[in-house]
Tab-separated table of C-alpha atoms in Angstrom:
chain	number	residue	atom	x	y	z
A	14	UNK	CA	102.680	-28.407	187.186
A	15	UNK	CA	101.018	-28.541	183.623
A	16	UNK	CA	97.865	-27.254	183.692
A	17	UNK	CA	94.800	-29.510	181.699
A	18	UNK	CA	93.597	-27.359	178.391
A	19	UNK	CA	91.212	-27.967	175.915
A	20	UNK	CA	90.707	-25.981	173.311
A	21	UNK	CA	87.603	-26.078	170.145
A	22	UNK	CA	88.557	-25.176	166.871
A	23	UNK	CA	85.259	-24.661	164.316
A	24	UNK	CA	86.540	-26.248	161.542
A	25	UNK	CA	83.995	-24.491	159.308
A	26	UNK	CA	85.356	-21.148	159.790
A	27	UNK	CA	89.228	-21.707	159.169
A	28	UNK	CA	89.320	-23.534	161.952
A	29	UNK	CA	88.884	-20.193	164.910
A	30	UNK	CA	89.611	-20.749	167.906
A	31	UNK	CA	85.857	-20.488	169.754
A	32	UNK	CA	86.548	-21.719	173.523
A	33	UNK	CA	89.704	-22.720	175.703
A	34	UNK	CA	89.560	-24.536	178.928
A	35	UNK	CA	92.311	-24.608	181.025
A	36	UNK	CA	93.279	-25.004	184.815
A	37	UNK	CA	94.976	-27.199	187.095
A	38	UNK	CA	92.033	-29.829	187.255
A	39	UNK	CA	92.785	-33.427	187.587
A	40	UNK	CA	91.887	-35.769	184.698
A	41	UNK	CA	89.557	-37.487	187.130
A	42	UNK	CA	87.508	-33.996	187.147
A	43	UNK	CA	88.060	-33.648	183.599
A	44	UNK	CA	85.196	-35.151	182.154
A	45	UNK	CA	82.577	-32.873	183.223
A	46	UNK	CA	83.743	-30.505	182.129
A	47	UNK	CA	84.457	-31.809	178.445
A	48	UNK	CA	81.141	-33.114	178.662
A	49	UNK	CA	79.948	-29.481	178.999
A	50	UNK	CA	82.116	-28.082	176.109
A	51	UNK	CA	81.487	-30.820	174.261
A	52	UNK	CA	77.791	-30.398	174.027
A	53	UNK	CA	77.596	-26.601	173.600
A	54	UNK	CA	79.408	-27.688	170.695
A	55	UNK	CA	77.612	-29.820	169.142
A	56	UNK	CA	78.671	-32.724	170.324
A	57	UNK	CA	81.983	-31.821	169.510
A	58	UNK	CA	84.950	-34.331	167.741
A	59	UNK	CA	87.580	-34.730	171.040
A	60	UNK	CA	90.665	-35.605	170.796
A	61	UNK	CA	92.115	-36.287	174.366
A	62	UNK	CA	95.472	-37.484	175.246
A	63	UNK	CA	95.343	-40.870	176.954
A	64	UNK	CA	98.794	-41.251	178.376
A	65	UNK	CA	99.483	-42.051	182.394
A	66	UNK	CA	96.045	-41.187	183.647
A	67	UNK	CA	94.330	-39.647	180.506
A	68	UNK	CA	93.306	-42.570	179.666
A	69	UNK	CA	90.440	-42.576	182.009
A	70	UNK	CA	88.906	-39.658	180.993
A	71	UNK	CA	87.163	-40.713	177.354
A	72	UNK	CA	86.078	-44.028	179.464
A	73	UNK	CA	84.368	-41.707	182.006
A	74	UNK	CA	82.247	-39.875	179.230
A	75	UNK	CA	80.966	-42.547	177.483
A	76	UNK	CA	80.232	-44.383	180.471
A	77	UNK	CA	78.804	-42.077	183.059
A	78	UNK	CA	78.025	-39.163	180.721
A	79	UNK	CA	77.172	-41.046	177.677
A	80	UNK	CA	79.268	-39.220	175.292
A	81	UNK	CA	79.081	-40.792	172.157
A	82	UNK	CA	81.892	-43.250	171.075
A	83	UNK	CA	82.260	-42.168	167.348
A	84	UNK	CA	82.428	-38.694	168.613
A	85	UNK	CA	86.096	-39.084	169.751
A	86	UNK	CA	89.367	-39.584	167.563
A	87	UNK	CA	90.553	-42.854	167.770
A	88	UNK	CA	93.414	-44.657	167.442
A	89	UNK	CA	94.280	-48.181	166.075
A	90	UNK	CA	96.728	-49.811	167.749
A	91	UNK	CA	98.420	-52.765	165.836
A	92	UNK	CA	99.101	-56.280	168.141
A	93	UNK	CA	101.494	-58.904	167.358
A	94	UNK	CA	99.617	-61.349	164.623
A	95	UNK	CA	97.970	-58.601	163.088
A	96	UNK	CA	95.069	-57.997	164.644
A	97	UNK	CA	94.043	-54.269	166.124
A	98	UNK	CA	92.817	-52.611	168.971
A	99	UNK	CA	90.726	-49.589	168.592
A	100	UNK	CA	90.734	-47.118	171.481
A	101	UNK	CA	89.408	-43.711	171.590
A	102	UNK	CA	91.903	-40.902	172.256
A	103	UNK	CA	95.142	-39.683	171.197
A	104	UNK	CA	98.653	-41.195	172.704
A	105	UNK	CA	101.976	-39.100	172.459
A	106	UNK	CA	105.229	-41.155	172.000
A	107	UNK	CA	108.217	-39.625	169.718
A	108	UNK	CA	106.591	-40.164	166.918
A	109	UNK	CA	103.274	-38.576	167.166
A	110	UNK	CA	104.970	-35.684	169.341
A	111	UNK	CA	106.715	-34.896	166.032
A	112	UNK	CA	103.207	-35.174	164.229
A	113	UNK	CA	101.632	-32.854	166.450
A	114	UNK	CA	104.377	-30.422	166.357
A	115	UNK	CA	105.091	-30.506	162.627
A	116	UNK	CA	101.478	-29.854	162.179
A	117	UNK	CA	101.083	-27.249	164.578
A	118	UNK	CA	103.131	-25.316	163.057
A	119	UNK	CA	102.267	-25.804	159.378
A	120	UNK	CA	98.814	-24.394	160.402
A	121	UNK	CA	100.039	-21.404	162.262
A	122	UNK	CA	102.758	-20.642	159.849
A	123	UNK	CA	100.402	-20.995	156.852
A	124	UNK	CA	97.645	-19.135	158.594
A	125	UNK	CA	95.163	-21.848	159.185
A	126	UNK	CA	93.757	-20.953	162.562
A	127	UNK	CA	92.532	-18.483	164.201
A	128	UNK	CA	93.724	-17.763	167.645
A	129	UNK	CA	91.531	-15.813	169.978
A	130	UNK	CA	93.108	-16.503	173.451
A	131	UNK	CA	96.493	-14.732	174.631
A	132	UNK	CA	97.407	-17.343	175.983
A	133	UNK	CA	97.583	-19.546	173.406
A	134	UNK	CA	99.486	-16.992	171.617
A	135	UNK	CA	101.928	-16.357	174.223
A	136	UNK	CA	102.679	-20.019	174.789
A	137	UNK	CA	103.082	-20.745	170.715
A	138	UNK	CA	105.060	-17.632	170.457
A	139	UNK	CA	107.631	-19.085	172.806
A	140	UNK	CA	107.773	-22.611	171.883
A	141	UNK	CA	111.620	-23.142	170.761
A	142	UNK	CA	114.165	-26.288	170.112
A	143	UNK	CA	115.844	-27.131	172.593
A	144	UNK	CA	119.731	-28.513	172.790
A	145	UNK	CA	117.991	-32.325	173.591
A	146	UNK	CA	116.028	-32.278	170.188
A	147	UNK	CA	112.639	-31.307	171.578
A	148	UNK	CA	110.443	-28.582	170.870
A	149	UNK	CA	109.039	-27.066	174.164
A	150	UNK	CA	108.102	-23.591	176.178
A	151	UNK	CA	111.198	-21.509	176.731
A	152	UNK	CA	112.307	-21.351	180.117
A	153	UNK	CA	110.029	-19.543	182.296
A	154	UNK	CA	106.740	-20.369	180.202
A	155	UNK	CA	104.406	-22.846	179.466
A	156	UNK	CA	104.050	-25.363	176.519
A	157	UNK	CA	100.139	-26.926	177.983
A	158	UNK	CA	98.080	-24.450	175.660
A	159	UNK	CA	100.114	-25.349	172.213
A	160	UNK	CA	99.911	-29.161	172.731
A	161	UNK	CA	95.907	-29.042	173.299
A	162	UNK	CA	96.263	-26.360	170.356
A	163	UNK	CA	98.127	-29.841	168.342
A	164	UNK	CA	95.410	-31.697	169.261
A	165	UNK	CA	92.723	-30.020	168.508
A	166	UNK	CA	94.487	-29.589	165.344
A	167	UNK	CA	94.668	-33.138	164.845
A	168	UNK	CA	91.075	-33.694	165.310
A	169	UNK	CA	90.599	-31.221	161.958
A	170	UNK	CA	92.840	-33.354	160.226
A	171	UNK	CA	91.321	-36.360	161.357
A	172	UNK	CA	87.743	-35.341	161.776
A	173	UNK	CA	84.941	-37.872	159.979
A	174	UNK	CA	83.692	-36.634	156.937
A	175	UNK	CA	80.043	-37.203	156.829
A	176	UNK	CA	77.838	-36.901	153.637
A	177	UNK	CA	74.534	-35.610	154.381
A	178	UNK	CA	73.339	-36.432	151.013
A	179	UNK	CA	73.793	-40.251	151.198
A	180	UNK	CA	70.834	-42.367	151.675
C-alpha cells in the first residue's frame, strides 16, 4: 500500500531537503506527527493532499492541535454563481497531477533542490511514462516519496511572501 510521506524543503537554502517522514501511518495518525515537524520547523507552510480521507488531517491540526490556518496552502475552489470556497490543502485531479509533475521535474532537472534522502532519489530516479499517459514508479518501486517531493514543491511555489519591513 502507499506509504504517507512528508517531506520539508528550506526554501532559503535552494530549497534542501532537511527532513522526510514516511511510513505506513493512517491519515487519522497523521496529524501528530505533522504537528511535530511542523513546529521544529518553524511553523512550517504544509501542503497536504486532501483527497478520500486526507481531508481530515489539516481539520485535525487546527482544531485539536491548533495549527495555524494561514500556515497551510490553500485552495480556492470556484461554485456555480461565482462565489468560492477556500479550503486548506492541496487536491489532485488530472490537472493538478500534471502541475505537480511538470514542476517536479523542472526543479530536479534544473537543479533546484537538494535531495538528501535515498529514497527520494531512488523513487524520482524511477518515475517513468507509462503506455496509459501517466507518469508513475516503474514496476517494482514506489512513486509515495516524489509526489510529497511535488508537494512540498508546490508549497515553494506557492508559499506567502511576507514583508518584514511593512508597518
Amino acid at each position: 500500500p502507499d506509504a504517507s510521506v512528508a517531506i520539508v524543503l528550506d526554501k532559503d537554502e535552494n530549497c534542501r531537503q532537511v527532513a522526510t517522514v514516511a511510513g505506513q501511518i493512517s491519515e487519522e495518525m497523521l496529524a501528530p506527527y505533522l504537528d511535530l515537524l511542523g513546529r521544529w520547523y518553524n511553523l512550517a507552510y504544509l501542503v497536504i493532499e486532501i483527497n478520500a480521507g486526507g481531508v481530515v488531517v489539516p481539520v485535525r491540526l487546527m482544531r485539536e492541535f491548533g495549527y495555524p490556518e494561514d500556515r497551510f496552502f490553500h485552495v480556492d475552489d470556484w461554485q456555480e454563481g461565482g462565489s468560492s470556497r477556500r479550503s486548506p490543502g492541496w487536491k489532485t485531479t488530472v490537472g493538478t497531477r500534471l502541475n505537480l509533475i511538470s514542476d517536479l521535474a523542472e526543479f530536479i532537472t534544473g537543479s533546484s533542490v537538494i535531495l538528501h534522502d535515498v529514497r527520494t532519489k531512488t523513487e524520482c530516479d524511477n518515475l517513468v511514462w507509462t503506455e496509459g499517459g501517466r507518469v508513475e514508479a516503474q514496476k517494482g518501486f514506489h512513486d509515495d516519496h516524489c509526489f510529497a517531493l511535488g508537494l512540498a514543491i508546490q508549497g515553494v511555489k506557492a508559499y506567502p511572501r511576507f514583508d518584514l519591513h511593512d508597518p
